[in-house]
mmCIF file with all atom_site columns, C-alpha atoms in Angstrom:
data_model
loop_
_atom_site.group_PDB
_atom_site.id
_atom_site.type_symbol
_atom_site.label_atom_id
_atom_site.label_alt_id
_atom_site.label_comp_id
_atom_site.label_asym_id
_atom_site.label_entity_id
_atom_site.label_seq_id
_atom_site.pdbx_PDB_ins_code
_atom_site.Cartn_x
_atom_site.Cartn_y
_atom_site.Cartn_z
_atom_site.occupancy
_atom_site.B_iso_or_equiv
_atom_site.pdbx_formal_charge
_atom_site.auth_seq_id
_atom_site.auth_comp_id
_atom_site.auth_asym_id
_atom_site.auth_atom_id
_atom_site.pdbx_PDB_model_num
ATOM 1   C CA . ASP Z 1 1   ? -171.252 25.467 -165.130 1.00 69.00 ? 456 ASP Z CA 1
ATOM 2   C CA . GLN Z 1 2   ? -168.835 23.408 -167.181 1.00 80.00 ? 457 GLN Z CA 1
ATOM 3   C CA . GLN Z 1 3   ? -170.003 19.830 -167.463 1.00 90.00 ? 458 GLN Z CA 1
ATOM 4   C CA . VAL Z 1 4   ? -166.826 18.646 -169.190 1.00 93.00 ? 459 VAL Z CA 1
ATOM 5   C CA . LYS Z 1 5   ? -163.550 19.819 -167.717 1.00 94.00 ? 460 LYS Z CA 1
ATOM 6   C CA . GLN Z 1 6   ? -159.998 19.579 -168.939 1.00 94.00 ? 461 GLN Z CA 1
ATOM 7   C CA . ASN Z 1 7   ? -158.046 21.038 -166.062 1.00 91.00 ? 462 ASN Z CA 1
ATOM 8   C CA . SER Z 1 8   ? -154.674 21.045 -167.756 1.00 93.00 ? 463 SER Z CA 1
ATOM 9   C CA . PRO Z 1 9   ? -154.519 23.723 -170.432 1.00 92.00 ? 464 PRO Z CA 1
ATOM 10  C CA . SER Z 1 10  ? -151.160 22.476 -171.638 1.00 95.00 ? 465 SER Z CA 1
ATOM 11  C CA . LEU Z 1 11  ? -148.883 19.452 -171.458 1.00 97.00 ? 466 LEU Z CA 1
ATOM 12  C CA . SER Z 1 12  ? -145.344 18.828 -172.735 1.00 98.00 ? 467 SER Z CA 1
ATOM 13  C CA . VAL Z 1 13  ? -144.052 15.311 -173.295 1.00 98.00 ? 468 VAL Z CA 1
ATOM 14  C CA . GLN Z 1 14  ? -140.782 13.961 -174.643 1.00 98.00 ? 469 GLN Z CA 1
ATOM 15  C CA . GLU Z 1 15  ? -140.991 12.175 -177.974 1.00 98.00 ? 470 GLU Z CA 1
ATOM 16  C CA . GLY Z 1 16  ? -141.347 8.427  -177.492 1.00 97.00 ? 471 GLY Z CA 1
ATOM 17  C CA . ARG Z 1 17  ? -142.822 8.738  -174.023 1.00 98.00 ? 472 ARG Z CA 1
ATOM 18  C CA . ILE Z 1 18  ? -146.459 8.355  -173.016 1.00 98.00 ? 473 ILE Z CA 1
ATOM 19  C CA . SER Z 1 19  ? -148.827 11.321 -173.168 1.00 98.00 ? 474 SER Z CA 1
ATOM 20  C CA . ILE Z 1 20  ? -151.784 11.220 -170.810 1.00 98.00 ? 475 ILE Z CA 1
ATOM 21  C CA . LEU Z 1 21  ? -154.581 13.721 -171.246 1.00 98.00 ? 476 LEU Z CA 1
ATOM 22  C CA . ASN Z 1 22  ? -157.291 13.888 -168.633 1.00 98.00 ? 477 ASN Z CA 1
ATOM 23  C CA . CYS Z 1 23  ? -160.934 14.848 -168.680 1.00 97.00 ? 478 CYS Z CA 1
ATOM 24  C CA . ASP Z 1 24  ? -163.548 15.023 -165.923 1.00 97.00 ? 479 ASP Z CA 1
ATOM 25  C CA . TYR Z 1 25  ? -167.295 15.337 -166.274 1.00 96.00 ? 480 TYR Z CA 1
ATOM 26  C CA . THR Z 1 26  ? -170.129 16.118 -163.923 1.00 95.00 ? 481 THR Z CA 1
ATOM 27  C CA . ASN Z 1 27  ? -173.216 14.958 -165.797 1.00 91.00 ? 482 ASN Z CA 1
ATOM 28  C CA . SER Z 1 28  ? -173.970 11.338 -164.906 1.00 92.00 ? 483 SER Z CA 1
ATOM 29  C CA . MET Z 1 29  ? -176.275 11.108 -167.928 1.00 89.00 ? 484 MET Z CA 1
ATOM 30  C CA . PHE Z 1 30  ? -173.344 11.262 -170.352 1.00 91.00 ? 485 PHE Z CA 1
ATOM 31  C CA . ASP Z 1 31  ? -173.033 7.879  -171.993 1.00 88.00 ? 486 ASP Z CA 1
ATOM 32  C CA . TYR Z 1 32  ? -170.654 8.408  -174.884 1.00 89.00 ? 487 TYR Z CA 1
ATOM 33  C CA . PHE Z 1 33  ? -167.294 10.113 -174.853 1.00 91.00 ? 488 PHE Z CA 1
ATOM 34  C CA . LEU Z 1 34  ? -165.032 11.307 -177.604 1.00 91.00 ? 489 LEU Z CA 1
ATOM 35  C CA . TRP Z 1 35  ? -161.652 12.866 -178.132 1.00 94.00 ? 490 TRP Z CA 1
ATOM 36  C CA . TYR Z 1 36  ? -161.035 15.355 -180.893 1.00 93.00 ? 491 TYR Z CA 1
ATOM 37  C CA . LYS Z 1 37  ? -157.690 16.648 -182.062 1.00 94.00 ? 492 LYS Z CA 1
ATOM 38  C CA . LYS Z 1 38  ? -157.194 20.126 -183.461 1.00 90.00 ? 493 LYS Z CA 1
ATOM 39  C CA . TYR Z 1 39  ? -154.250 21.540 -185.340 1.00 89.00 ? 494 TYR Z CA 1
ATOM 40  C CA . PRO Z 1 40  ? -153.842 25.309 -185.724 1.00 84.00 ? 495 PRO Z CA 1
ATOM 41  C CA . ALA Z 1 41  ? -156.019 26.783 -188.475 1.00 76.00 ? 496 ALA Z CA 1
ATOM 42  C CA . GLU Z 1 42  ? -157.976 23.546 -188.829 1.00 81.00 ? 497 GLU Z CA 1
ATOM 43  C CA . GLY Z 1 43  ? -161.249 22.290 -187.406 1.00 83.00 ? 498 GLY Z CA 1
ATOM 44  C CA . PRO Z 1 44  ? -161.315 19.527 -184.804 1.00 87.00 ? 499 PRO Z CA 1
ATOM 45  C CA . THR Z 1 45  ? -161.000 15.985 -186.158 1.00 87.00 ? 500 THR Z CA 1
ATOM 46  C CA . PHE Z 1 46  ? -162.455 12.963 -184.479 1.00 87.00 ? 501 PHE Z CA 1
ATOM 47  C CA . LEU Z 1 47  ? -159.818 10.765 -182.847 1.00 93.00 ? 502 LEU Z CA 1
ATOM 48  C CA . ILE Z 1 48  ? -161.334 8.040  -180.701 1.00 93.00 ? 503 ILE Z CA 1
ATOM 49  C CA . SER Z 1 49  ? -164.488 7.372  -178.696 1.00 90.00 ? 504 SER Z CA 1
ATOM 50  C CA . ILE Z 1 50  ? -165.775 5.153  -175.941 1.00 92.00 ? 505 ILE Z CA 1
ATOM 51  C CA . SER Z 1 51  ? -169.228 4.077  -174.865 1.00 89.00 ? 506 SER Z CA 1
ATOM 52  C CA . SER Z 1 52  ? -170.169 4.023  -171.209 1.00 90.00 ? 507 SER Z CA 1
ATOM 53  C CA . ILE Z 1 53  ? -170.571 0.250  -171.348 1.00 90.00 ? 508 ILE Z CA 1
ATOM 54  C CA . LYS Z 1 54  ? -166.826 -0.076 -171.802 1.00 92.00 ? 509 LYS Z CA 1
ATOM 55  C CA . ASP Z 1 55  ? -163.894 1.039  -169.719 1.00 95.00 ? 510 ASP Z CA 1
ATOM 56  C CA . LYS Z 1 56  ? -161.249 0.923  -172.417 1.00 96.00 ? 511 LYS Z CA 1
ATOM 57  C CA . ASN Z 1 57  ? -160.984 1.418  -176.149 1.00 96.00 ? 512 ASN Z CA 1
ATOM 58  C CA . GLU Z 1 58  ? -157.796 1.137  -178.124 1.00 97.00 ? 513 GLU Z CA 1
ATOM 59  C CA . ASP Z 1 59  ? -156.908 2.283  -181.623 1.00 95.00 ? 514 ASP Z CA 1
ATOM 60  C CA . GLY Z 1 60  ? -153.260 2.006  -182.548 1.00 97.00 ? 515 GLY Z CA 1
ATOM 61  C CA . ARG Z 1 61  ? -151.217 4.345  -180.392 1.00 97.00 ? 516 ARG Z CA 1
ATOM 62  C CA . PHE Z 1 62  ? -154.337 5.827  -178.825 1.00 98.00 ? 517 PHE Z CA 1
ATOM 63  C CA . THR Z 1 63  ? -156.203 4.354  -175.879 1.00 98.00 ? 518 THR Z CA 1
ATOM 64  C CA . VAL Z 1 64  ? -159.087 5.919  -174.027 1.00 97.00 ? 519 VAL Z CA 1
ATOM 65  C CA . PHE Z 1 65  ? -159.912 4.819  -170.493 1.00 98.00 ? 520 PHE Z CA 1
ATOM 66  C CA . LEU Z 1 66  ? -163.217 5.517  -168.786 1.00 97.00 ? 521 LEU Z CA 1
ATOM 67  C CA . ASN Z 1 67  ? -163.795 5.442  -165.036 1.00 97.00 ? 522 ASN Z CA 1
ATOM 68  C CA . LYS Z 1 68  ? -167.522 5.962  -164.612 1.00 95.00 ? 523 LYS Z CA 1
ATOM 69  C CA . SER Z 1 69  ? -167.499 5.964  -160.819 1.00 95.00 ? 524 SER Z CA 1
ATOM 70  C CA . ALA Z 1 70  ? -164.943 8.774  -160.828 1.00 96.00 ? 525 ALA Z CA 1
ATOM 71  C CA . LYS Z 1 71  ? -166.535 10.471 -163.853 1.00 96.00 ? 526 LYS Z CA 1
ATOM 72  C CA . HIS Z 1 72  ? -163.115 10.588 -165.403 1.00 97.00 ? 527 HIS Z CA 1
ATOM 73  C CA . LEU Z 1 73  ? -161.644 9.636  -168.721 1.00 97.00 ? 528 LEU Z CA 1
ATOM 74  C CA . SER Z 1 74  ? -158.169 9.798  -170.083 1.00 98.00 ? 529 SER Z CA 1
ATOM 75  C CA . LEU Z 1 75  ? -156.459 9.557  -173.441 1.00 98.00 ? 530 LEU Z CA 1
ATOM 76  C CA . HIS Z 1 76  ? -153.129 7.764  -173.606 1.00 98.00 ? 531 HIS Z CA 1
ATOM 77  C CA . ILE Z 1 77  ? -150.829 8.233  -176.565 1.00 98.00 ? 532 ILE Z CA 1
ATOM 78  C CA . VAL Z 1 78  ? -147.863 5.914  -176.726 1.00 97.00 ? 533 VAL Z CA 1
ATOM 79  C CA . PRO Z 1 79  ? -145.332 6.381  -178.086 1.00 98.00 ? 534 PRO Z CA 1
ATOM 80  C CA . SER Z 1 80  ? -145.798 10.117 -178.520 1.00 98.00 ? 535 SER Z CA 1
ATOM 81  C CA . GLN Z 1 81  ? -144.707 11.577 -181.839 1.00 97.00 ? 536 GLN Z CA 1
ATOM 82  C CA . PRO Z 1 82  ? -144.047 15.182 -182.908 1.00 96.00 ? 537 PRO Z CA 1
ATOM 83  C CA . GLY Z 1 83  ? -147.124 15.066 -185.143 1.00 96.00 ? 538 GLY Z CA 1
ATOM 84  C CA . ASP Z 1 84  ? -149.235 14.541 -182.048 1.00 97.00 ? 539 ASP Z CA 1
ATOM 85  C CA . SER Z 1 85  ? -148.612 18.141 -181.039 1.00 97.00 ? 540 SER Z CA 1
ATOM 86  C CA . ALA Z 1 86  ? -152.089 19.678 -181.159 1.00 96.00 ? 541 ALA Z CA 1
ATOM 87  C CA . VAL Z 1 87  ? -154.983 20.732 -178.960 1.00 94.00 ? 542 VAL Z CA 1
ATOM 88  C CA . TYR Z 1 88  ? -157.041 17.801 -177.712 1.00 96.00 ? 543 TYR Z CA 1
ATOM 89  C CA . PHE Z 1 89  ? -160.704 18.247 -176.860 1.00 94.00 ? 544 PHE Z CA 1
ATOM 90  C CA . CYS Z 1 90  ? -162.681 15.877 -174.719 1.00 94.00 ? 545 CYS Z CA 1
ATOM 91  C CA . ALA Z 1 91  ? -166.393 15.714 -175.527 1.00 91.00 ? 546 ALA Z CA 1
ATOM 92  C CA . ALA Z 1 92  ? -169.368 13.893 -174.072 1.00 90.00 ? 547 ALA Z CA 1
ATOM 93  C CA . SER Z 1 93  ? -172.887 13.204 -175.198 1.00 85.00 ? 548 SER Z CA 1
ATOM 94  C CA . GLU Z 1 94  ? -176.161 12.002 -173.757 1.00 79.00 ? 549 GLU Z CA 1
ATOM 95  C CA . GLY Z 1 95  ? -179.557 11.226 -175.127 1.00 61.00 ? 550 GLY Z CA 1
ATOM 96  C CA . ASN Z 1 96  ? -181.255 8.804  -177.373 1.00 52.00 ? 551 ASN Z CA 1
ATOM 97  C CA . PHE Z 1 97  ? -179.578 7.644  -180.504 1.00 52.00 ? 552 PHE Z CA 1
ATOM 98  C CA . GLY Z 1 98  ? -180.027 10.239 -183.184 1.00 48.00 ? 553 GLY Z CA 1
ATOM 99  C CA . ASN Z 1 99  ? -180.638 13.046 -180.762 1.00 49.00 ? 554 ASN Z CA 1
ATOM 100 C CA . GLU Z 1 100 ? -177.360 13.407 -178.922 1.00 58.00 ? 555 GLU Z CA 1
ATOM 101 C CA . LYS Z 1 101 ? -175.675 16.693 -178.174 1.00 70.00 ? 556 LYS Z CA 1
ATOM 102 C CA . LEU Z 1 102 ? -171.959 17.089 -177.791 1.00 79.00 ? 557 LEU Z CA 1
ATOM 103 C CA . THR Z 1 103 ? -170.547 18.992 -174.843 1.00 86.00 ? 558 THR Z CA 1
ATOM 104 C CA . PHE Z 1 104 ? -166.894 19.909 -175.213 1.00 89.00 ? 559 PHE Z CA 1
ATOM 105 C CA . GLY Z 1 105 ? -164.125 20.644 -172.740 1.00 92.00 ? 560 GLY Z CA 1
ATOM 106 C CA . THR Z 1 106 ? -161.818 23.630 -173.126 1.00 89.00 ? 561 THR Z CA 1
ATOM 107 C CA . GLY Z 1 107 ? -158.984 21.592 -174.594 1.00 92.00 ? 562 GLY Z CA 1
ATOM 108 C CA . THR Z 1 108 ? -155.436 20.656 -173.632 1.00 95.00 ? 563 THR Z CA 1
ATOM 109 C CA . ARG Z 1 109 ? -152.524 21.776 -175.782 1.00 95.00 ? 564 ARG Z CA 1
ATOM 110 C CA . LEU Z 1 110 ? -150.093 18.884 -176.140 1.00 97.00 ? 565 LEU Z CA 1
ATOM 111 C CA . THR Z 1 111 ? -146.536 19.627 -177.199 1.00 97.00 ? 566 THR Z CA 1
ATOM 112 C CA . ILE Z 1 112 ? -144.255 16.751 -178.068 1.00 98.00 ? 567 ILE Z CA 1
ATOM 113 C CA . ILE Z 1 113 ? -140.611 17.631 -177.563 1.00 97.00 ? 568 ILE Z CA 1
ATOM 114 C CA . PRO Z 1 114 ? -138.255 15.993 -180.080 1.00 93.00 ? 569 PRO Z CA 1
ATOM 115 C CA . GLU S 2 1   ? -159.492 17.661 -195.973 1.00 53.00 ? 725 GLU S CA 1
ATOM 116 C CA . THR S 2 2   ? -162.542 16.598 -193.978 1.00 59.00 ? 726 THR S CA 1
ATOM 117 C CA . GLY S 2 3   ? -165.157 17.242 -196.645 1.00 89.00 ? 727 GLY S CA 1
ATOM 118 C CA . VAL S 2 4   ? -166.511 20.301 -194.825 1.00 92.00 ? 728 VAL S CA 1
ATOM 119 C CA . THR S 2 5   ? -165.446 23.624 -196.280 1.00 94.00 ? 729 THR S CA 1
ATOM 120 C CA . GLN S 2 6   ? -165.946 27.017 -194.690 1.00 95.00 ? 730 GLN S CA 1
ATOM 121 C CA . THR S 2 7   ? -165.528 30.443 -196.236 1.00 96.00 ? 731 THR S CA 1
ATOM 122 C CA . PRO S 2 8   ? -164.158 32.911 -195.557 1.00 95.00 ? 732 PRO S CA 1
ATOM 123 C CA . ARG S 2 9   ? -161.324 31.718 -193.336 1.00 92.00 ? 733 ARG S CA 1
ATOM 124 C CA . HIS S 2 10  ? -160.907 35.134 -191.781 1.00 93.00 ? 734 HIS S CA 1
ATOM 125 C CA . LEU S 2 11  ? -163.355 38.006 -191.489 1.00 94.00 ? 735 LEU S CA 1
ATOM 126 C CA . VAL S 2 12  ? -163.077 41.431 -189.932 1.00 94.00 ? 736 VAL S CA 1
ATOM 127 C CA . MET S 2 13  ? -166.299 43.381 -189.708 1.00 93.00 ? 737 MET S CA 1
ATOM 128 C CA . GLY S 2 14  ? -167.596 46.515 -188.082 1.00 92.00 ? 738 GLY S CA 1
ATOM 129 C CA . MET S 2 15  ? -170.486 46.474 -185.663 1.00 91.00 ? 739 MET S CA 1
ATOM 130 C CA . THR S 2 16  ? -172.850 47.933 -188.245 1.00 89.00 ? 740 THR S CA 1
ATOM 131 C CA . ASN S 2 17  ? -171.886 45.554 -191.051 1.00 90.00 ? 741 ASN S CA 1
ATOM 132 C CA . LYS S 2 18  ? -173.826 42.612 -192.397 1.00 94.00 ? 742 LYS S CA 1
ATOM 133 C CA . LYS S 2 19  ? -171.858 39.568 -193.461 1.00 95.00 ? 743 LYS S CA 1
ATOM 134 C CA . SER S 2 20  ? -172.431 35.866 -193.985 1.00 97.00 ? 744 SER S CA 1
ATOM 135 C CA . LEU S 2 21  ? -170.400 32.779 -193.224 1.00 97.00 ? 745 LEU S CA 1
ATOM 136 C CA . LYS S 2 22  ? -170.714 29.850 -195.586 1.00 98.00 ? 746 LYS S CA 1
ATOM 137 C CA . CYS S 2 23  ? -170.332 26.143 -194.991 1.00 97.00 ? 747 CYS S CA 1
ATOM 138 C CA . GLU S 2 24  ? -170.475 23.353 -197.541 1.00 97.00 ? 748 GLU S CA 1
ATOM 139 C CA . GLN S 2 25  ? -170.256 19.604 -197.073 1.00 95.00 ? 749 GLN S CA 1
ATOM 140 C CA . HIS S 2 26  ? -169.869 16.924 -199.705 1.00 89.00 ? 750 HIS S CA 1
ATOM 141 C CA . LEU S 2 27  ? -170.224 13.950 -197.404 1.00 91.00 ? 751 LEU S CA 1
ATOM 142 C CA . GLY S 2 28  ? -173.883 13.256 -197.981 1.00 91.00 ? 752 GLY S CA 1
ATOM 143 C CA . HIS S 2 29  ? -174.646 14.051 -194.358 1.00 90.00 ? 753 HIS S CA 1
ATOM 144 C CA . ASN S 2 30  ? -178.121 15.021 -193.212 1.00 89.00 ? 754 ASN S CA 1
ATOM 145 C CA . ALA S 2 31  ? -177.216 17.155 -190.210 1.00 89.00 ? 755 ALA S CA 1
ATOM 146 C CA . MET S 2 32  ? -175.220 20.373 -190.015 1.00 91.00 ? 756 MET S CA 1
ATOM 147 C CA . TYR S 2 33  ? -174.144 22.492 -187.074 1.00 91.00 ? 757 TYR S CA 1
ATOM 148 C CA . TRP S 2 34  ? -172.708 25.844 -186.150 1.00 94.00 ? 758 TRP S CA 1
ATOM 149 C CA . TYR S 2 35  ? -170.322 26.007 -183.200 1.00 92.00 ? 759 TYR S CA 1
ATOM 150 C CA . LYS S 2 36  ? -168.613 28.980 -181.593 1.00 93.00 ? 760 LYS S CA 1
ATOM 151 C CA . GLN S 2 37  ? -165.198 28.746 -180.012 1.00 89.00 ? 761 GLN S CA 1
ATOM 152 C CA . SER S 2 38  ? -164.189 31.691 -177.862 1.00 87.00 ? 762 SER S CA 1
ATOM 153 C CA . ALA S 2 39  ? -160.809 31.999 -176.223 1.00 79.00 ? 763 ALA S CA 1
ATOM 154 C CA . LYS S 2 40  ? -160.445 29.746 -173.185 1.00 73.00 ? 764 LYS S CA 1
ATOM 155 C CA . LYS S 2 41  ? -164.029 28.523 -173.436 1.00 80.00 ? 765 LYS S CA 1
ATOM 156 C CA . PRO S 2 42  ? -165.447 25.189 -174.574 1.00 81.00 ? 766 PRO S CA 1
ATOM 157 C CA . LEU S 2 43  ? -166.877 24.790 -178.012 1.00 85.00 ? 767 LEU S CA 1
ATOM 158 C CA . GLU S 2 44  ? -170.460 26.017 -177.848 1.00 87.00 ? 768 GLU S CA 1
ATOM 159 C CA . LEU S 2 45  ? -173.182 24.560 -180.007 1.00 87.00 ? 769 LEU S CA 1
ATOM 160 C CA . MET S 2 46  ? -175.209 27.327 -181.635 1.00 91.00 ? 770 MET S CA 1
ATOM 161 C CA . PHE S 2 47  ? -177.565 25.747 -184.159 1.00 90.00 ? 771 PHE S CA 1
ATOM 162 C CA . VAL S 2 48  ? -178.476 22.300 -185.421 1.00 88.00 ? 772 VAL S CA 1
ATOM 163 C CA . TYR S 2 49  ? -180.102 21.556 -188.759 1.00 89.00 ? 773 TYR S CA 1
ATOM 164 C CA . SER S 2 50  ? -181.485 18.203 -189.784 1.00 84.00 ? 774 SER S CA 1
ATOM 165 C CA . LEU S 2 51  ? -182.632 17.712 -193.358 1.00 81.00 ? 775 LEU S CA 1
ATOM 166 C CA . GLU S 2 52  ? -182.653 21.497 -193.812 1.00 81.00 ? 776 GLU S CA 1
ATOM 167 C CA . GLU S 2 53  ? -184.872 22.115 -190.803 1.00 81.00 ? 777 GLU S CA 1
ATOM 168 C CA . ARG S 2 54  ? -183.585 23.852 -187.711 1.00 81.00 ? 778 ARG S CA 1
ATOM 169 C CA . VAL S 2 55  ? -183.961 21.457 -184.800 1.00 77.00 ? 779 VAL S CA 1
ATOM 170 C CA . GLU S 2 56  ? -182.048 23.342 -182.162 1.00 74.00 ? 780 GLU S CA 1
ATOM 171 C CA . ASN S 2 57  ? -181.252 26.926 -181.288 1.00 72.00 ? 781 ASN S CA 1
ATOM 172 C CA . ASN S 2 58  ? -179.145 27.185 -178.160 1.00 74.00 ? 782 ASN S CA 1
ATOM 173 C CA . SER S 2 59  ? -180.311 30.588 -176.967 1.00 82.00 ? 783 SER S CA 1
ATOM 174 C CA . VAL S 2 60  ? -178.292 32.351 -179.604 1.00 91.00 ? 784 VAL S CA 1
ATOM 175 C CA . PRO S 2 61  ? -178.904 36.106 -179.987 1.00 93.00 ? 785 PRO S CA 1
ATOM 176 C CA . SER S 2 62  ? -180.946 37.116 -183.005 1.00 92.00 ? 786 SER S CA 1
ATOM 177 C CA . ARG S 2 63  ? -177.992 38.976 -184.489 1.00 95.00 ? 787 ARG S CA 1
ATOM 178 C CA . PHE S 2 64  ? -176.923 35.490 -185.617 1.00 96.00 ? 788 PHE S CA 1
ATOM 179 C CA . SER S 2 65  ? -179.285 34.109 -188.231 1.00 95.00 ? 789 SER S CA 1
ATOM 180 C CA . PRO S 2 66  ? -178.706 30.653 -189.744 1.00 95.00 ? 790 PRO S CA 1
ATOM 181 C CA . GLU S 2 67  ? -179.945 29.473 -193.083 1.00 95.00 ? 791 GLU S CA 1
ATOM 182 C CA . CYS S 2 68  ? -179.877 25.989 -194.566 1.00 94.00 ? 792 CYS S CA 1
ATOM 183 C CA . PRO S 2 69  ? -181.098 26.075 -198.179 1.00 93.00 ? 793 PRO S CA 1
ATOM 184 C CA . ASN S 2 70  ? -180.244 22.409 -198.777 1.00 92.00 ? 794 ASN S CA 1
ATOM 185 C CA . SER S 2 71  ? -178.561 19.571 -196.958 1.00 88.00 ? 795 SER S CA 1
ATOM 186 C CA . SER S 2 72  ? -175.138 20.475 -198.363 1.00 93.00 ? 796 SER S CA 1
ATOM 187 C CA . HIS S 2 73  ? -175.040 24.172 -197.486 1.00 96.00 ? 797 HIS S CA 1
ATOM 188 C CA . LEU S 2 74  ? -175.311 26.120 -194.292 1.00 96.00 ? 798 LEU S CA 1
ATOM 189 C CA . PHE S 2 75  ? -175.001 29.852 -193.778 1.00 97.00 ? 799 PHE S CA 1
ATOM 190 C CA . LEU S 2 76  ? -174.648 32.045 -190.745 1.00 97.00 ? 800 LEU S CA 1
ATOM 191 C CA . HIS S 2 77  ? -175.829 35.591 -191.394 1.00 97.00 ? 801 HIS S CA 1
ATOM 192 C CA . LEU S 2 78  ? -174.315 38.195 -189.116 1.00 96.00 ? 802 LEU S CA 1
ATOM 193 C CA . HIS S 2 79  ? -175.601 41.691 -188.406 1.00 94.00 ? 803 HIS S CA 1
ATOM 194 C CA . THR S 2 80  ? -174.942 44.322 -185.774 1.00 94.00 ? 804 THR S CA 1
ATOM 195 C CA . LEU S 2 81  ? -172.462 42.125 -183.960 1.00 94.00 ? 805 LEU S CA 1
ATOM 196 C CA . GLN S 2 82  ? -170.610 43.086 -180.808 1.00 94.00 ? 806 GLN S CA 1
ATOM 197 C CA . PRO S 2 83  ? -166.865 42.877 -180.155 1.00 93.00 ? 807 PRO S CA 1
ATOM 198 C CA . GLU S 2 84  ? -167.493 39.975 -177.768 1.00 93.00 ? 808 GLU S CA 1
ATOM 199 C CA . ASP S 2 85  ? -168.797 37.996 -180.738 1.00 95.00 ? 809 ASP S CA 1
ATOM 200 C CA . SER S 2 86  ? -165.238 37.777 -182.014 1.00 95.00 ? 810 SER S CA 1
ATOM 201 C CA . ALA S 2 87  ? -164.429 34.068 -182.059 1.00 94.00 ? 811 ALA S CA 1
ATOM 202 C CA . LEU S 2 88  ? -163.758 31.065 -184.244 1.00 92.00 ? 812 LEU S CA 1
ATOM 203 C CA . TYR S 2 89  ? -166.972 29.844 -185.843 1.00 95.00 ? 813 TYR S CA 1
ATOM 204 C CA . LEU S 2 90  ? -166.932 26.198 -186.772 1.00 94.00 ? 814 LEU S CA 1
ATOM 205 C CA . CYS S 2 91  ? -169.314 24.357 -189.033 1.00 94.00 ? 815 CYS S CA 1
ATOM 206 C CA . ALA S 2 92  ? -169.759 20.614 -188.706 1.00 91.00 ? 816 ALA S CA 1
ATOM 207 C CA . SER S 2 93  ? -171.805 17.873 -190.295 1.00 90.00 ? 817 SER S CA 1
ATOM 208 C CA . SER S 2 94  ? -172.781 14.348 -189.375 1.00 86.00 ? 818 SER S CA 1
ATOM 209 C CA . GLN S 2 95  ? -174.770 11.513 -190.839 1.00 83.00 ? 819 GLN S CA 1
ATOM 210 C CA . GLN S 2 96  ? -177.734 12.384 -188.663 1.00 74.00 ? 820 GLN S CA 1
ATOM 211 C CA . THR S 2 97  ? -178.428 14.618 -185.692 1.00 71.00 ? 821 THR S CA 1
ATOM 212 C CA . GLY S 2 98  ? -176.599 12.272 -183.356 1.00 63.00 ? 822 GLY S CA 1
ATOM 213 C CA . ASN S 2 99  ? -173.513 14.334 -183.886 1.00 55.00 ? 823 ASN S CA 1
ATOM 214 C CA . THR S 2 100 ? -171.192 12.129 -181.942 1.00 63.00 ? 824 THR S CA 1
ATOM 215 C CA . GLU S 2 101 ? -168.755 11.786 -184.807 1.00 76.00 ? 825 GLU S CA 1
ATOM 216 C CA . ALA S 2 102 ? -169.136 15.095 -186.492 1.00 82.00 ? 826 ALA S CA 1
ATOM 217 C CA . PHE S 2 103 ? -166.781 16.294 -189.189 1.00 86.00 ? 827 PHE S CA 1
ATOM 218 C CA . PHE S 2 104 ? -165.666 19.860 -188.734 1.00 89.00 ? 828 PHE S CA 1
ATOM 219 C CA . GLY S 2 105 ? -164.682 22.559 -191.159 1.00 91.00 ? 829 GLY S CA 1
ATOM 220 C CA . GLN S 2 106 ? -161.570 24.664 -190.656 1.00 88.00 ? 830 GLN S CA 1
ATOM 221 C CA . GLY S 2 107 ? -163.533 27.494 -189.144 1.00 92.00 ? 831 GLY S CA 1
ATOM 222 C CA . THR S 2 108 ? -163.916 31.204 -189.791 1.00 94.00 ? 832 THR S CA 1
ATOM 223 C CA . ARG S 2 109 ? -161.918 33.484 -187.531 1.00 93.00 ? 833 ARG S CA 1
ATOM 224 C CA . LEU S 2 110 ? -164.236 36.448 -186.960 1.00 95.00 ? 834 LEU S CA 1
ATOM 225 C CA . THR S 2 111 ? -163.101 39.740 -185.520 1.00 94.00 ? 835 THR S CA 1
ATOM 226 C CA . VAL S 2 112 ? -165.666 42.407 -184.758 1.00 94.00 ? 836 VAL S CA 1
ATOM 227 C CA . VAL S 2 113 ? -164.240 45.905 -184.494 1.00 93.00 ? 837 VAL S CA 1
#
């Protein structure tokens, strides 16, 4: 049973517009959420995270929103740029500090159209 | 460059072969991980090492054997694999076993024939 779900395998967005990537989770014990970005032939790189005590975290063009009641988080990229084309993984963790485990979603391939 | 290096990048092996994947990190991290990424599946955590000791083994078949000789190096020894083991194997490291902000290597694309 997948505890972290990214239901959209792919997404295409026009350059300059907003990209919204969605992620749902089922485990109510998850208390920390992350987004990773992966280019072809490279490992995932950490992008942005959010703790369950917050509902929004912003870093430049990237904003992550968390809706705990809906067990849903989303990553907003605005404005979208061609270099944002990549696979984006949502991940979640639970547990005491120093003993967390990451559970990943299946990823969403984002394509930015010039 | 994330500071985590994996070799080889690509590997094709027969089911009777024995091979090893290597991972090296120069970040001074204390924890290292092996992940498996199969097509259309989430990244799966395989093994966790903290200060060279294995702290987690996620029900991985014995045909996968990890080794962590020091905090900078991690190996995954492979023997008698099956075609369904073909996947991208990713190594990661983090400051400690709370791997929330792990740094990943580029991965080894393994094909078992």
